[in-house]
């Protein structure tokens, strides 16, 4: 069964304090790994798709990387507006197109 | 704004009742997905439609059903509601199955 585990569950940072979020996954044939940002009471907002080990994607202060077993979301010099829950999801090759989500990391950036 | 719309935004109803949630996908997207999000379970896949036909099913209860219409909008029907059905229900769409999914703002269902 496909599984996604995110750590830590919650992370508090000071503004400007860089850190990384982890997403460990088990899937039989990775079709893609997806990162989303979710604000309270809102729908997940798409950030990145990674397809193969070694791939990296960047957007503003966020950088996502992928290995064969995990993905990292690096946040450089975060700002308070980066506070949100970050969700990781995987899709499997050859099967249903559903995404299997982790439970997320709740990031709080204090000014 | 993802381009996916959902109505209503909030729904409060009683146990035993039936409700219908509506979703309009992004223009051009043929795949629609429904997810349930509760505090303890996270986002759980319910069902997927592609161009009007059911494509995949997750842990969807028999009391729940869905359909996708010729204009590609989708409806999720929840019946014989229980307290545990209270959750956020999200619809997502993608241009092709397997590509990134774009989520709507959700419907918050409260069953009293």
PDB file of C-alpha atoms in Angstrom:
ATOM      1  CA  UNK A   1       0.000   0.000   0.000  1.00  0.00           C
ATOM      2  CA  UNK A   2       1.292   3.472  -0.884  1.00  0.00           C
ATOM      3  CA  UNK A   3       2.344   5.491   2.152  1.00  0.00           C
ATOM      4  CA  UNK A   4       3.511   9.032   2.772  1.00  0.00           C
ATOM      5  CA  UNK A   5       4.978  10.200   6.083  1.00  0.00           C
ATOM      6  CA  UNK A   6       5.814  13.827   6.727  1.00  0.00           C
ATOM      7  CA  UNK A   7       8.016  15.196   9.464  1.00  0.00           C
ATOM      8  CA  UNK A   8       8.027  17.128  11.618  1.00  0.00           C
ATOM      9  CA  UNK A   9       4.287  17.467  12.290  1.00  0.00           C
ATOM     10  CA  UNK A  10       4.813  21.079  13.294  1.00  0.00           C
ATOM     11  CA  UNK A  11       7.710  23.491  12.953  1.00  0.00           C
ATOM     12  CA  UNK A  12       8.184  26.956  14.401  1.00  0.00           C
ATOM     13  CA  UNK A  13      10.806  29.220  12.853  1.00  0.00           C
ATOM     14  CA  UNK A  14      11.912  32.772  13.323  1.00  0.00           C
ATOM     15  CA  UNK A  15      11.738  34.991  10.281  1.00  0.00           C
ATOM     16  CA  UNK A  16      14.905  34.409   8.259  1.00  0.00           C
ATOM     17  CA  UNK A  17      15.673  31.035   9.885  1.00  0.00           C
ATOM     18  CA  UNK A  18      16.041  28.482   7.080  1.00  0.00           C
ATOM     19  CA  UNK A  19      14.941  24.858   7.505  1.00  0.00           C
ATOM     20  CA  UNK A  20      13.717  21.760   5.692  1.00  0.00           C
ATOM     21  CA  UNK A  21      10.567  19.660   5.738  1.00  0.00           C
ATOM     22  CA  UNK A  22      10.747  15.937   5.055  1.00  0.00           C
ATOM     23  CA  UNK A  23       8.444  13.654   3.091  1.00  0.00           C
ATOM     24  CA  UNK A  24       9.207   9.922   3.133  1.00  0.00           C
ATOM     25  CA  UNK A  25       7.269   7.756   0.734  1.00  0.00           C
ATOM     26  CA  UNK A  26       6.659   4.145  -0.218  1.00  0.00           C
ATOM     27  CA  UNK A  27       5.066   3.569  -3.593  1.00  0.00           C
ATOM     28  CA  UNK A  28       5.225   0.832  -6.168  1.00  0.00           C
ATOM     29  CA  UNK A  29       6.495   2.839  -9.137  1.00  0.00           C
ATOM     30  CA  UNK A  30       6.483   6.597  -8.607  1.00  0.00           C
ATOM     31  CA  UNK A  31       4.554   8.537 -11.218  1.00  0.00           C
ATOM     32  CA  UNK A  32       5.134  11.863  -9.477  1.00  0.00           C
ATOM     33  CA  UNK A  33       5.630  13.490  -6.078  1.00  0.00           C
ATOM     34  CA  UNK A  34       3.582  16.622  -5.454  1.00  0.00           C
ATOM     35  CA  UNK A  35       3.964  19.427  -2.930  1.00  0.00           C
ATOM     36  CA  UNK A  36       1.032  21.594  -1.904  1.00  0.00           C
ATOM     37  CA  UNK A  37       0.562  24.478   0.488  1.00  0.00           C
ATOM     38  CA  UNK A  38      -2.672  24.726   2.454  1.00  0.00           C
ATOM     39  CA  UNK A  39      -3.883  27.718   4.460  1.00  0.00           C
ATOM     40  CA  UNK A  40      -6.496  27.140   7.211  1.00  0.00           C
ATOM     41  CA  UNK A  41      -9.950  26.447   5.779  1.00  0.00           C
ATOM     42  CA  UNK A  42      -8.711  26.731   2.173  1.00  0.00           C
ATOM     43  CA  UNK A  43      -8.015  24.257  -0.598  1.00  0.00           C
ATOM     44  CA  UNK A  44      -4.481  22.963  -1.175  1.00  0.00           C
ATOM     45  CA  UNK A  45      -2.467  25.156  -3.531  1.00  0.00           C
ATOM     46  CA  UNK A  46      -0.185  23.360  -5.976  1.00  0.00           C
ATOM     47  CA  UNK A  47       3.536  24.121  -5.595  1.00  0.00           C
ATOM     48  CA  UNK A  48       5.708  21.533  -7.363  1.00  0.00           C
ATOM     49  CA  UNK A  49       5.785  18.209  -9.150  1.00  0.00           C
ATOM     50  CA  UNK A  50       8.919  16.054  -9.067  1.00  0.00           C
ATOM     51  CA  UNK A  51       9.197  12.983 -11.266  1.00  0.00           C
ATOM     52  CA  UNK A  52      12.587  11.373 -10.784  1.00  0.00           C
ATOM     53  CA  UNK A  53      15.382  11.101  -8.236  1.00  0.00           C
ATOM     54  CA  UNK A  54      17.794  13.992  -8.427  1.00  0.00           C
ATOM     55  CA  UNK A  55      15.213  16.432  -9.731  1.00  0.00           C
ATOM     56  CA  UNK A  56      14.928  19.852  -8.076  1.00  0.00           C
ATOM     57  CA  UNK A  57      12.352  22.641  -8.449  1.00  0.00           C
ATOM     58  CA  UNK A  58      12.446  26.173  -7.040  1.00  0.00           C
ATOM     59  CA  UNK A  59       9.901  28.888  -6.461  1.00  0.00           C
ATOM     60  CA  UNK A  60      10.784  32.031  -4.528  1.00  0.00           C
ATOM     61  CA  UNK A  61      12.002  30.893  -1.079  1.00  0.00           C
ATOM     62  CA  UNK A  62      11.029  27.249  -1.633  1.00  0.00           C
ATOM     63  CA  UNK A  63      13.111  24.480  -3.161  1.00  0.00           C
ATOM     64  CA  UNK A  64      11.947  20.877  -3.501  1.00  0.00           C
ATOM     65  CA  UNK A  65      14.276  17.922  -4.018  1.00  0.00           C
ATOM     66  CA  UNK A  66      13.659  14.229  -4.601  1.00  0.00           C
ATOM     67  CA  UNK A  67      15.496  10.996  -3.858  1.00  0.00           C
ATOM     68  CA  UNK A  68      14.284   7.432  -4.308  1.00  0.00           C
ATOM     69  CA  UNK A  69      12.797   7.335  -0.817  1.00  0.00           C
ATOM     70  CA  UNK A  70      12.113  10.899   0.240  1.00  0.00           C
ATOM     71  CA  UNK A  71      11.617  14.488  -0.747  1.00  0.00           C
ATOM     72  CA  UNK A  72      12.661  17.643   1.027  1.00  0.00           C
ATOM     73  CA  UNK A  73      11.091  21.061   0.914  1.00  0.00           C
ATOM     74  CA  UNK A  74      13.777  23.591   1.794  1.00  0.00           C
ATOM     75  CA  UNK A  75      12.619  26.993   2.970  1.00  0.00           C
ATOM     76  CA  UNK A  76      15.252  29.721   2.759  1.00  0.00           C
ATOM     77  CA  UNK A  77      14.916  32.876   4.855  1.00  0.00           C
ATOM     78  CA  UNK A  78      11.195  32.348   5.491  1.00  0.00           C
ATOM     79  CA  UNK A  79       8.742  35.174   6.070  1.00  0.00           C
ATOM     80  CA  UNK A  80       5.578  35.158   8.203  1.00  0.00           C
ATOM     81  CA  UNK A  81       3.474  34.790   5.036  1.00  0.00           C
ATOM     82  CA  UNK A  82       5.087  31.377   4.473  1.00  0.00           C
ATOM     83  CA  UNK A  83       3.167  30.105   7.503  1.00  0.00           C
ATOM     84  CA  UNK A  84       0.863  27.296   6.309  1.00  0.00           C
ATOM     85  CA  UNK A  85       0.547  23.539   6.267  1.00  0.00           C
ATOM     86  CA  UNK A  86       2.694  21.915   3.601  1.00  0.00           C
ATOM     87  CA  UNK A  87       1.366  18.690   2.130  1.00  0.00           C
ATOM     88  CA  UNK A  88       3.240  16.036   0.198  1.00  0.00           C
ATOM     89  CA  UNK A  89       1.487  13.510  -2.053  1.00  0.00           C
ATOM     90  CA  UNK A  90       2.484  10.690  -4.362  1.00  0.00           C
ATOM     91  CA  UNK A  91       0.930   9.223  -7.455  1.00  0.00           C
ATOM     92  CA  UNK A  92       1.599   5.702  -8.618  1.00  0.00           C
ATOM     93  CA  UNK A  93       2.399   4.538 -12.126  1.00  0.00           C
ATOM     94  CA  UNK A  94      -0.022   2.277 -13.891  1.00  0.00           C
ATOM     95  CA  UNK A  95      -2.774   2.415 -11.337  1.00  0.00           C
ATOM     96  CA  UNK A  96      -5.400   4.831 -10.200  1.00  0.00           C
ATOM     97  CA  UNK A  97      -4.589   8.474 -10.745  1.00  0.00           C
ATOM     98  CA  UNK A  98      -5.459   9.273  -7.152  1.00  0.00           C
ATOM     99  CA  UNK A  99      -2.951  11.031  -4.941  1.00  0.00           C
ATOM    100  CA  UNK A 100      -1.973   9.626  -1.545  1.00  0.00           C
ATOM    101  CA  UNK A 101      -1.311  12.478   0.858  1.00  0.00           C
ATOM    102  CA  UNK A 102       0.762  12.756   3.983  1.00  0.00           C
ATOM    103  CA  UNK A 103      -0.738  14.461   7.012  1.00  0.00           C
ATOM    104  CA  UNK A 104       1.332  17.576   6.458  1.00  0.00           C
ATOM    105  CA  UNK A 105       3.791  19.789   8.309  1.00  0.00           C
ATOM    106  CA  UNK A 106       2.320  22.867   9.942  1.00  0.00           C
ATOM    107  CA  UNK A 107       4.863  25.672   9.568  1.00  0.00           C
ATOM    108  CA  UNK A 108       4.695  28.815  11.683  1.00  0.00           C
ATOM    109  CA  UNK A 109       7.112  31.657  10.974  1.00  0.00           C
ATOM    110  CA  UNK A 110       7.310  34.271  13.690  1.00  0.00           C
ATOM    111  CA  UNK A 111       8.291  37.862  12.871  1.00  0.00           C
TER     112      UNK A 111
ATOM    113  CA  UNK B   1      -7.544  31.179  -7.484  1.00  0.00           C
ATOM    114  CA  UNK B   2      -7.167  27.668  -8.938  1.00  0.00           C
ATOM    115  CA  UNK B   3     -10.098  27.976 -11.337  1.00  0.00           C
ATOM    116  CA  UNK B   4     -11.985  25.142  -9.624  1.00  0.00           C
ATOM    117  CA  UNK B   5     -15.254  26.235  -8.028  1.00  0.00           C
ATOM    118  CA  UNK B   6     -17.275  24.498  -5.352  1.00  0.00           C
ATOM    119  CA  UNK B   7     -20.683  25.224  -3.870  1.00  0.00           C
ATOM    120  CA  UNK B   8     -21.880  25.653  -1.248  1.00  0.00           C
ATOM    121  CA  UNK B   9     -19.016  26.924   0.888  1.00  0.00           C
ATOM    122  CA  UNK B  10     -20.663  25.839   4.125  1.00  0.00           C
ATOM    123  CA  UNK B  11     -23.399  23.311   4.820  1.00  0.00           C
ATOM    124  CA  UNK B  12     -24.993  22.574   8.174  1.00  0.00           C
ATOM    125  CA  UNK B  13     -27.451  19.718   8.376  1.00  0.00           C
ATOM    126  CA  UNK B  14     -28.790  17.036  10.700  1.00  0.00           C
ATOM    127  CA  UNK B  15     -28.038  13.345  11.023  1.00  0.00           C
ATOM    128  CA  UNK B  16     -29.961  11.183   8.594  1.00  0.00           C
ATOM    129  CA  UNK B  17     -30.234  13.902   5.971  1.00  0.00           C
ATOM    130  CA  UNK B  18     -28.950  13.968   2.390  1.00  0.00           C
ATOM    131  CA  UNK B  19     -26.865  16.715   0.766  1.00  0.00           C
ATOM    132  CA  UNK B  20     -25.352  17.427  -2.636  1.00  0.00           C
ATOM    133  CA  UNK B  21     -22.010  19.144  -3.143  1.00  0.00           C
ATOM    134  CA  UNK B  22     -21.217  20.672  -6.496  1.00  0.00           C
ATOM    135  CA  UNK B  23     -17.916  21.182  -8.317  1.00  0.00           C
ATOM    136  CA  UNK B  24     -16.971  22.882 -11.580  1.00  0.00           C
ATOM    137  CA  UNK B  25     -13.495  21.955 -12.832  1.00  0.00           C
ATOM    138  CA  UNK B  26     -11.016  24.296 -14.489  1.00  0.00           C
ATOM    139  CA  UNK B  27     -11.819  25.054 -18.094  1.00  0.00           C
ATOM    140  CA  UNK B  28     -10.516  22.220 -20.250  1.00  0.00           C
ATOM    141  CA  UNK B  29      -9.911  19.753 -17.415  1.00  0.00           C
ATOM    142  CA  UNK B  30     -11.580  16.400 -17.993  1.00  0.00           C
ATOM    143  CA  UNK B  31     -10.656  14.675 -14.715  1.00  0.00           C
ATOM    144  CA  UNK B  32     -12.434  15.452 -11.453  1.00  0.00           C
ATOM    145  CA  UNK B  33     -11.423  14.058  -8.071  1.00  0.00           C
ATOM    146  CA  UNK B  34     -13.216  14.212  -4.722  1.00  0.00           C
ATOM    147  CA  UNK B  35     -11.367  14.187  -1.399  1.00  0.00           C
ATOM    148  CA  UNK B  36     -12.468  14.293   2.223  1.00  0.00           C
ATOM    149  CA  UNK B  37     -10.345  16.063   4.832  1.00  0.00           C
ATOM    150  CA  UNK B  38     -10.906  15.557   8.532  1.00  0.00           C
ATOM    151  CA  UNK B  39      -8.651  16.639  11.382  1.00  0.00           C
ATOM    152  CA  UNK B  40      -7.397  13.176  12.241  1.00  0.00           C
ATOM    153  CA  UNK B  41      -7.337  11.538   8.804  1.00  0.00           C
ATOM    154  CA  UNK B  42      -5.864  14.166   6.530  1.00  0.00           C
ATOM    155  CA  UNK B  43      -6.835  14.252   2.859  1.00  0.00           C
ATOM    156  CA  UNK B  44      -8.478  11.008   1.749  1.00  0.00           C
ATOM    157  CA  UNK B  45      -9.311  10.200  -1.866  1.00  0.00           C
ATOM    158  CA  UNK B  46     -12.947   9.336  -2.462  1.00  0.00           C
ATOM    159  CA  UNK B  47     -13.589   8.986  -6.194  1.00  0.00           C
ATOM    160  CA  UNK B  48     -12.412  10.118  -9.643  1.00  0.00           C
ATOM    161  CA  UNK B  49     -14.297  10.801 -12.859  1.00  0.00           C
ATOM    162  CA  UNK B  50     -12.827  11.268 -16.304  1.00  0.00           C
ATOM    163  CA  UNK B  51     -14.954  12.765 -19.080  1.00  0.00           C
ATOM    164  CA  UNK B  52     -18.171  11.560 -17.508  1.00  0.00           C
ATOM    165  CA  UNK B  53     -17.095   8.085 -16.494  1.00  0.00           C
ATOM    166  CA  UNK B  54     -16.006   6.748 -13.130  1.00  0.00           C
ATOM    167  CA  UNK B  55     -12.277   6.085 -13.265  1.00  0.00           C
ATOM    168  CA  UNK B  56     -11.185   5.162  -9.746  1.00  0.00           C
ATOM    169  CA  UNK B  57     -12.670   4.639  -6.319  1.00  0.00           C
ATOM    170  CA  UNK B  58     -11.055   5.115  -2.931  1.00  0.00           C
ATOM    171  CA  UNK B  59     -12.490   4.547   0.509  1.00  0.00           C
ATOM    172  CA  UNK B  60     -15.869   5.959  -0.422  1.00  0.00           C
ATOM    173  CA  UNK B  61     -18.768   4.852   1.744  1.00  0.00           C
ATOM    174  CA  UNK B  62     -21.778   3.193   0.124  1.00  0.00           C
ATOM    175  CA  UNK B  63     -23.878   6.093   1.431  1.00  0.00           C
ATOM    176  CA  UNK B  64     -21.870   8.411  -0.817  1.00  0.00           C
ATOM    177  CA  UNK B  65     -22.163   8.615  -4.584  1.00  0.00           C
ATOM    178  CA  UNK B  66     -20.970  10.940  -7.309  1.00  0.00           C
ATOM    179  CA  UNK B  67     -21.419  11.677 -10.967  1.00  0.00           C
ATOM    180  CA  UNK B  68     -19.919  13.860 -13.681  1.00  0.00           C
ATOM    181  CA  UNK B  69     -22.241  15.514 -16.147  1.00  0.00           C
ATOM    182  CA  UNK B  70     -21.776  16.200 -19.894  1.00  0.00           C
ATOM    183  CA  UNK B  71     -20.700  19.784 -19.122  1.00  0.00           C
ATOM    184  CA  UNK B  72     -18.005  18.189 -16.868  1.00  0.00           C
ATOM    185  CA  UNK B  73     -19.272  19.556 -13.590  1.00  0.00           C
ATOM    186  CA  UNK B  74     -19.522  16.977 -10.839  1.00  0.00           C
ATOM    187  CA  UNK B  75     -21.752  16.363  -7.858  1.00  0.00           C
ATOM    188  CA  UNK B  76     -21.047  14.407  -4.702  1.00  0.00           C
ATOM    189  CA  UNK B  77     -24.135  13.071  -2.946  1.00  0.00           C
ATOM    190  CA  UNK B  78     -23.942  12.186   0.741  1.00  0.00           C
ATOM    191  CA  UNK B  79     -26.912  10.428   2.311  1.00  0.00           C
ATOM    192  CA  UNK B  80     -27.961   9.081   5.706  1.00  0.00           C
ATOM    193  CA  UNK B  81     -25.487  11.524   7.192  1.00  0.00           C
ATOM    194  CA  UNK B  82     -23.726  10.719  10.437  1.00  0.00           C
ATOM    195  CA  UNK B  83     -21.836  12.954  12.853  1.00  0.00           C
ATOM    196  CA  UNK B  84     -18.565  11.470  11.594  1.00  0.00           C
ATOM    197  CA  UNK B  85     -19.232  12.750   8.082  1.00  0.00           C
ATOM    198  CA  UNK B  86     -18.495  16.280   9.261  1.00  0.00           C
ATOM    199  CA  UNK B  87     -15.408  17.333   7.311  1.00  0.00           C
ATOM    200  CA  UNK B  88     -14.071  19.482   4.528  1.00  0.00           C
ATOM    201  CA  UNK B  89     -14.848  18.079   1.077  1.00  0.00           C
ATOM    202  CA  UNK B  90     -12.577  19.119  -1.756  1.00  0.00           C
ATOM    203  CA  UNK B  91     -12.892  18.738  -5.454  1.00  0.00           C
ATOM    204  CA  UNK B  92      -9.813  18.809  -7.672  1.00  0.00           C
ATOM    205  CA  UNK B  93      -9.337  18.700 -11.407  1.00  0.00           C
ATOM    206  CA  UNK B  94      -6.528  17.951 -13.833  1.00  0.00           C
ATOM    207  CA  UNK B  95      -6.128  18.303 -17.561  1.00  0.00           C
ATOM    208  CA  UNK B  96      -5.163  14.657 -17.853  1.00  0.00           C
ATOM    209  CA  UNK B  97      -5.259  11.812 -15.373  1.00  0.00           C
ATOM    210  CA  UNK B  98      -1.994  11.591 -13.491  1.00  0.00           C
ATOM    211  CA  UNK B  99      -0.934  15.221 -13.857  1.00  0.00           C
ATOM    212  CA  UNK B 100      -0.997  17.770 -11.073  1.00  0.00           C
ATOM    213  CA  UNK B 101      -4.384  18.325  -9.537  1.00  0.00           C
ATOM    214  CA  UNK B 102      -5.784  21.761  -8.796  1.00  0.00           C
ATOM    215  CA  UNK B 103      -8.055  22.028  -5.801  1.00  0.00           C
ATOM    216  CA  UNK B 104     -11.198  24.032  -5.198  1.00  0.00           C
ATOM    217  CA  UNK B 105     -11.891  26.036  -2.031  1.00  0.00           C
ATOM    218  CA  UNK B 106     -13.854  23.184  -0.456  1.00  0.00           C
ATOM    219  CA  UNK B 107     -17.231  22.693   1.180  1.00  0.00           C
ATOM    220  CA  UNK B 108     -17.299  22.532   4.964  1.00  0.00           C
ATOM    221  CA  UNK B 109     -19.995  20.065   6.025  1.00  0.00           C
ATOM    222  CA  UNK B 110     -21.218  20.083   9.602  1.00  0.00           C
ATOM    223  CA  UNK B 111     -23.616  17.336  10.678  1.00  0.00           C
ATOM    224  CA  UNK B 112     -25.428  18.050  13.944  1.00  0.00           C
TER     225      UNK B 112
END
